Amino acid sequence: MKWLVSLVGAGLVMVTLRDLFHTLWHPTRHGGLSRLVMTALWRLARRLRAPGRVVGLVGPLAMVTVVSMWAVTVVLGWAIVYWPHMPGAFTFSPGSQAAQQPALLDSVYLSLVTVATLGLGDIAPDEAWLRLVSPLEALIGFALLTATVSWVLEIYPALTRRRVLAVRLALLRDADPTTRQIDCTAGALLLDSLATDIARVRIDFTQYAEAYYFHDGEDHSSLAAMVGYAAVLAQRGQAAERPEVRLAGALLAGALKDLAAILDQRFLHTGRPPTEVFAAYAADHGRDGAQP
């Protein structure tokens, strides 16, 4: 029975590690529990029609919630591993009152101390297998801290790329170049660079799905509000006379189609054409979208 309880705790730790791996290091970033938490917080904020300032906190709050969930489940999982063997399989420092406490409390305490890599030493494993297993928890705690820092350092450059693209589209919308104005080599280069930026954002949404739940702020820095104008530019490019401009327009249209497919497949689930997907994306972020 003791080993069965310990296996339950080990299983809880493995589920947490799997979720952490799929959220941070898997190529497609298909996290399970983390995605559920983020989606639930986002939908709750949208359903309550929270103001922009509150919605802007959903992304950071979701990341904090997910990291806290990982930490709590790792601590509890390892505590369950220790619990059936407490106190007989452990050595307590002289004069310590820990042995007089409930076994579950001592197990949680030992798990917290170990995962935080404090190593206080007032409770130490005595049996051989526990002496091998306990340092693994410290390694996982160190890995969790490192993963959290790297997650933050990865997500914010992706948000910056998305907002830079939105600002660029906002400036183009204000200038509103006609088909004739972009029917030149400079126009082809412009449309080609936009296609590259759209493709980069599409990859960001694939690898950093949690970026979707970050609010971009004002319309001029919101891709949800500006992406519709990129489709307008693609149409104007495809209607140009120069073949290089038509090719660049087709590339931009293809990049937008791929972006719409990712947004619809992973977040919106409308099953509609790209223009309607972008409208749903704008609505989900509280925007009306850019109009031609």
Short mmCIF file of C-alpha atoms in Angstrom, two decimals:
data_model
loop_
_atom_site.label_atom_id
_atom_site.label_comp_id
_atom_site.label_asym_id
_atom_site.label_seq_id
_atom_site.Cartn_x
_atom_site.Cartn_y
_atom_site.Cartn_z
CA MET A 1 0.00 0.00 0.00
CA LYS A 2 2.88 2.36 0.80
CA TRP A 3 4.39 1.88 -2.63
CA LEU A 4 1.03 2.43 -4.30
CA VAL A 5 0.68 5.82 -2.59
CA SER A 6 4.23 6.74 -3.59
CA LEU A 7 3.50 5.78 -7.19
CA VAL A 8 0.48 8.10 -7.17
CA GLY A 9 2.75 10.94 -6.08
CA ALA A 10 5.32 10.05 -8.74
CA GLY A 11 2.54 10.02 -11.34
CA LEU A 12 1.45 13.52 -10.30
CA VAL A 13 5.03 14.75 -10.72
CA MET A 14 5.30 13.12 -14.15
CA VAL A 15 2.04 14.75 -15.31
CA THR A 16 3.41 18.13 -14.23
CA LEU A 17 6.72 17.57 -16.02
CA ARG A 18 4.90 16.51 -19.16
CA ASP A 19 2.80 19.66 -19.11
CA LEU A 20 5.90 21.80 -18.51
CA PHE A 21 7.73 20.11 -21.39
CA HIS A 22 4.86 20.52 -23.84
CA THR A 23 4.31 24.14 -22.81
CA LEU A 24 7.92 25.31 -22.99
CA TRP A 25 10.03 22.94 -25.06
CA HIS A 26 7.84 20.95 -27.42
CA PRO A 27 8.12 22.30 -31.01
CA THR A 28 4.36 22.87 -31.28
CA ARG A 29 3.89 24.00 -27.65
CA HIS A 30 0.74 21.92 -27.07
CA GLY A 31 0.55 22.25 -23.31
CA GLY A 32 -2.43 20.55 -21.70
CA LEU A 33 -3.24 21.93 -18.26
CA SER A 34 -1.46 25.22 -18.90
CA ARG A 35 -3.52 25.90 -22.04
CA LEU A 36 -6.72 25.10 -20.14
CA VAL A 37 -5.81 27.57 -17.39
CA MET A 38 -4.92 30.34 -19.84
CA THR A 39 -7.99 29.79 -21.98
CA ALA A 40 -10.26 29.76 -18.93
CA LEU A 41 -8.83 33.04 -17.58
CA TRP A 42 -9.11 34.71 -21.00
CA ARG A 43 -12.70 33.60 -21.56
CA LEU A 44 -13.65 34.65 -18.04
CA ALA A 45 -12.25 38.14 -18.63
CA ARG A 46 -14.03 38.40 -21.98
CA ARG A 47 -17.32 37.07 -20.58
CA LEU A 48 -17.24 39.55 -17.70
CA ARG A 49 -16.43 42.28 -20.23
CA ALA A 50 -13.54 43.45 -18.12
CA PRO A 51 -12.01 46.83 -19.03
CA GLY A 52 -8.86 47.01 -21.10
CA ARG A 53 -6.58 47.39 -18.10
CA VAL A 54 -7.94 44.19 -16.54
CA VAL A 55 -7.76 42.25 -19.82
CA GLY A 56 -4.17 43.42 -20.16
CA LEU A 57 -3.34 41.53 -16.98
CA VAL A 58 -4.73 38.21 -18.22
CA GLY A 59 -1.54 37.12 -20.01
CA PRO A 60 0.89 37.83 -17.15
CA LEU A 61 -1.60 36.53 -14.58
CA ALA A 62 -2.07 33.33 -16.60
CA MET A 63 1.70 32.75 -16.69
CA VAL A 64 1.96 33.29 -12.93
CA THR A 65 -0.98 30.94 -12.37
CA VAL A 66 0.52 28.22 -14.54
CA VAL A 67 3.95 28.44 -12.89
CA SER A 68 2.29 28.36 -9.45
CA MET A 69 0.28 25.31 -10.52
CA TRP A 70 3.46 23.54 -11.62
CA ALA A 71 5.23 24.36 -8.34
CA VAL A 72 2.31 23.27 -6.15
CA THR A 73 1.78 19.97 -7.99
CA VAL A 74 5.51 19.14 -7.88
CA VAL A 75 5.63 19.86 -4.14
CA LEU A 76 2.46 17.87 -3.43
CA GLY A 77 3.52 15.01 -5.70
CA TRP A 78 6.84 14.59 -3.96
CA ALA A 79 5.21 14.98 -0.55
CA ILE A 80 2.91 12.06 -1.43
CA VAL A 81 6.00 10.05 -2.38
CA TYR A 82 7.52 10.71 1.07
CA TRP A 83 4.32 10.47 3.09
CA PRO A 84 3.92 6.66 3.48
CA HIS A 85 7.56 6.35 4.58
CA MET A 86 7.51 9.16 7.12
CA PRO A 87 8.99 9.10 9.76
CA GLY A 88 10.54 5.62 9.73
CA ALA A 89 12.61 6.05 6.58
CA PHE A 90 14.01 9.45 7.61
CA THR A 91 16.52 10.77 10.12
CA PHE A 92 15.68 13.83 12.20
CA SER A 93 18.24 16.22 13.66
CA PRO A 94 18.74 16.03 17.46
CA GLY A 95 16.26 18.16 19.36
CA SER A 96 13.97 18.54 16.34
CA GLN A 97 10.24 18.53 17.02
CA ALA A 98 9.49 17.50 13.43
CA ALA A 99 9.05 13.82 14.29
CA GLN A 100 6.18 14.78 16.60
CA GLN A 101 4.27 16.51 13.80
CA PRO A 102 1.78 14.73 11.48
CA ALA A 103 3.54 12.70 8.80
CA LEU A 104 1.82 14.57 5.96
CA LEU A 105 2.92 17.94 7.35
CA ASP A 106 6.52 16.75 7.62
CA SER A 107 6.33 15.39 4.07
CA VAL A 108 5.09 18.69 2.64
CA TYR A 109 7.73 20.58 4.62
CA LEU A 110 10.52 18.31 3.36
CA SER A 111 9.24 18.61 -0.20
CA LEU A 112 9.15 22.43 0.01
CA VAL A 113 12.67 22.61 1.44
CA THR A 114 14.02 20.22 -1.17
CA VAL A 115 12.34 21.75 -4.24
CA ALA A 116 13.58 25.19 -3.13
CA THR A 117 17.11 23.70 -2.84
CA LEU A 118 17.45 25.08 0.70
CA GLY A 119 18.84 21.87 2.16
CA LEU A 120 18.20 22.70 5.84
CA GLY A 121 19.09 19.15 6.87
CA ASP A 122 16.72 18.83 9.84
CA ILE A 123 14.96 15.98 8.01
CA ALA A 124 17.10 13.72 5.84
CA PRO A 125 16.27 10.49 3.99
CA ASP A 126 17.73 7.39 5.57
CA GLU A 127 16.84 4.60 3.15
CA ALA A 128 19.01 4.18 0.06
CA TRP A 129 16.31 4.71 -2.57
CA LEU A 130 15.09 7.88 -0.88
CA ARG A 131 18.64 9.22 -0.79
CA LEU A 132 18.72 8.78 -4.57
CA VAL A 133 15.25 10.13 -5.23
CA SER A 134 15.34 13.21 -3.00
CA PRO A 135 18.09 15.05 -4.96
CA LEU A 136 15.99 14.61 -8.11
CA GLU A 137 13.37 16.88 -6.58
CA ALA A 138 16.02 19.55 -6.04
CA LEU A 139 17.05 19.21 -9.70
CA ILE A 140 13.42 19.57 -10.79
CA GLY A 141 13.03 22.65 -8.59
CA PHE A 142 16.10 24.21 -10.19
CA ALA A 143 14.81 23.28 -13.66
CA LEU A 144 11.40 24.81 -12.87
CA LEU A 145 13.03 28.11 -11.85
CA THR A 146 15.21 28.14 -14.96
CA ALA A 147 12.26 27.26 -17.20
CA THR A 148 10.17 30.08 -15.74
CA VAL A 149 12.88 32.66 -16.40
CA SER A 150 13.45 31.39 -19.96
CA TRP A 151 9.68 31.41 -20.60
CA VAL A 152 9.46 35.09 -19.70
CA LEU A 153 12.53 35.91 -21.80
CA GLU A 154 11.03 34.09 -24.79
CA ILE A 155 7.47 35.42 -24.72
CA TYR A 156 8.17 39.16 -24.60
CA PRO A 157 10.29 39.30 -27.81
CA ALA A 158 7.38 37.54 -29.57
CA LEU A 159 4.98 40.17 -28.23
CA THR A 160 7.33 42.92 -29.41
CA ARG A 161 7.43 41.49 -32.95
CA ARG A 162 3.63 41.37 -33.04
CA ARG A 163 3.24 44.94 -31.83
CA VAL A 164 5.89 46.29 -34.20
CA LEU A 165 4.01 44.70 -37.10
CA ALA A 166 0.76 46.25 -35.84
CA VAL A 167 2.33 49.72 -35.62
CA ARG A 168 3.75 49.32 -39.12
CA LEU A 169 0.33 48.40 -40.50
CA ALA A 170 -1.22 51.33 -38.65
CA LEU A 171 1.24 53.72 -40.31
CA LEU A 172 0.50 52.19 -43.70
CA ARG A 173 -3.23 52.51 -43.08
CA ASP A 174 -2.78 56.20 -42.30
CA ALA A 175 -0.80 56.66 -45.53
CA ASP A 176 -3.25 54.40 -47.41
CA PRO A 177 -1.15 53.74 -50.55
CA THR A 178 -3.16 53.05 -53.68
CA THR A 179 -2.58 50.21 -56.13
CA ARG A 180 -0.79 52.63 -58.43
CA GLN A 181 1.53 53.82 -55.66
CA ILE A 182 2.64 50.29 -54.70
CA ASP A 183 2.98 49.21 -58.34
CA CYS A 184 6.76 49.63 -58.26
CA THR A 185 9.88 47.90 -56.99
CA ALA A 186 9.58 49.62 -53.61
CA GLY A 187 5.99 48.40 -53.35
CA ALA A 188 7.07 44.83 -54.08
CA LEU A 189 9.72 45.06 -51.36
CA LEU A 190 7.15 46.48 -48.96
CA LEU A 191 4.65 43.68 -49.54
CA ASP A 192 7.41 41.05 -49.37
CA SER A 193 8.66 42.38 -46.02
CA LEU A 194 5.09 42.40 -44.67
CA ALA A 195 4.70 38.77 -45.76
CA THR A 196 7.89 37.91 -43.87
CA ASP A 197 6.67 39.67 -40.74
CA ILE A 198 3.28 37.94 -40.95
CA ALA A 199 5.00 34.55 -41.32
CA ARG A 200 7.16 35.32 -38.28
CA VAL A 201 4.09 36.18 -36.20
CA ARG A 202 2.41 33.00 -37.42
CA ILE A 203 5.38 31.00 -36.08
CA ASP A 204 5.21 32.92 -32.81
CA PHE A 205 1.56 31.92 -32.38
CA THR A 206 2.59 28.31 -33.03
CA GLN A 207 5.55 28.21 -30.66
CA TYR A 208 4.28 30.69 -28.06
CA ALA A 209 0.55 30.05 -27.98
CA GLU A 210 0.31 31.88 -24.66
CA ALA A 211 1.14 35.11 -26.55
CA TYR A 212 -2.45 35.08 -27.85
CA TYR A 213 -3.71 35.84 -24.34
CA PHE A 214 -1.72 39.06 -24.03
CA HIS A 215 -3.65 42.24 -24.75
CA ASP A 216 -1.81 44.60 -27.10
CA GLY A 217 -3.18 47.90 -25.84
CA GLU A 218 -4.27 50.68 -28.20
CA ASP A 219 -5.50 49.97 -31.73
CA HIS A 220 -2.31 51.23 -33.39
CA SER A 221 -0.29 48.56 -31.54
CA SER A 222 -2.90 45.80 -31.75
CA LEU A 223 -2.44 43.23 -34.48
CA ALA A 224 -6.04 42.14 -33.99
CA ALA A 225 -7.15 45.62 -35.07
CA MET A 226 -4.62 46.07 -37.89
CA VAL A 227 -4.32 42.66 -39.57
CA GLY A 228 -7.38 43.34 -41.71
CA TYR A 229 -5.54 46.15 -43.49
CA ALA A 230 -2.76 43.73 -44.47
CA ALA A 231 -5.38 41.82 -46.46
CA VAL A 232 -6.32 45.09 -48.21
CA LEU A 233 -2.69 45.66 -49.19
CA ALA A 234 -2.43 42.09 -50.46
CA GLN A 235 -5.45 42.64 -52.71
CA ARG A 236 -4.00 45.87 -54.08
CA GLY A 237 -0.69 44.17 -54.75
CA GLN A 238 -2.35 41.33 -56.63
CA ALA A 239 -4.19 43.91 -58.78
CA ALA A 240 -0.95 45.68 -59.81
CA GLU A 241 0.56 45.51 -63.28
CA ARG A 242 4.15 44.66 -62.39
CA PRO A 243 4.67 40.91 -62.02
CA GLU A 244 7.00 41.29 -59.01
CA VAL A 245 4.33 43.31 -57.20
CA ARG A 246 1.65 40.72 -58.00
CA LEU A 247 3.99 38.00 -56.74
CA ALA A 248 4.65 39.90 -53.50
CA GLY A 249 0.91 40.47 -53.09
CA ALA A 250 0.28 36.75 -53.55
CA LEU A 251 2.97 35.95 -50.95
CA LEU A 252 1.35 38.34 -48.48
CA ALA A 253 -2.07 36.81 -49.14
CA GLY A 254 -0.63 33.33 -48.57
CA ALA A 255 1.05 34.38 -45.32
CA LEU A 256 -2.25 35.86 -44.11
CA LYS A 257 -4.07 32.66 -45.02
CA ASP A 258 -1.57 30.61 -42.98
CA LEU A 259 -1.91 33.02 -40.04
CA ALA A 260 -5.70 32.78 -40.18
CA ALA A 261 -5.46 28.98 -40.24
CA ILE A 262 -3.32 28.94 -37.08
CA LEU A 263 -5.57 31.41 -35.27
CA ASP A 264 -8.67 29.44 -36.18
CA GLN A 265 -7.20 26.02 -35.47
CA ARG A 266 -5.69 26.83 -32.10
CA PHE A 267 -7.83 29.61 -30.63
CA LEU A 268 -11.01 30.67 -32.45
CA HIS A 269 -12.46 27.48 -33.99
CA THR A 270 -14.80 29.24 -36.41
CA GLY A 271 -14.13 27.13 -39.52
CA ARG A 272 -14.62 30.24 -41.66
CA PRO A 273 -12.61 32.03 -44.39
CA PRO A 274 -9.57 34.15 -43.41
CA THR A 275 -11.45 37.47 -43.51
CA GLU A 276 -14.03 36.19 -41.03
CA VAL A 277 -11.32 34.60 -38.88
CA PHE A 278 -9.54 37.96 -38.63
CA ALA A 279 -12.86 39.61 -37.73
CA ALA A 280 -13.35 37.02 -34.98
CA TYR A 281 -9.77 37.60 -33.82
CA ALA A 282 -10.45 41.35 -33.59
CA ALA A 283 -13.70 40.76 -31.73
CA ASP A 284 -12.04 38.36 -29.29
CA HIS A 285 -9.52 41.08 -28.45
CA GLY A 286 -12.17 43.77 -28.17
CA ARG A 287 -11.34 45.40 -31.50
CA ASP A 288 -13.38 46.25 -34.57
CA GLY A 289 -10.52 45.52 -36.97
CA ALA A 290 -9.06 47.80 -39.62
CA GLN A 291 -11.36 48.66 -42.45
CA PRO A 292 -10.29 49.47 -46.01
#
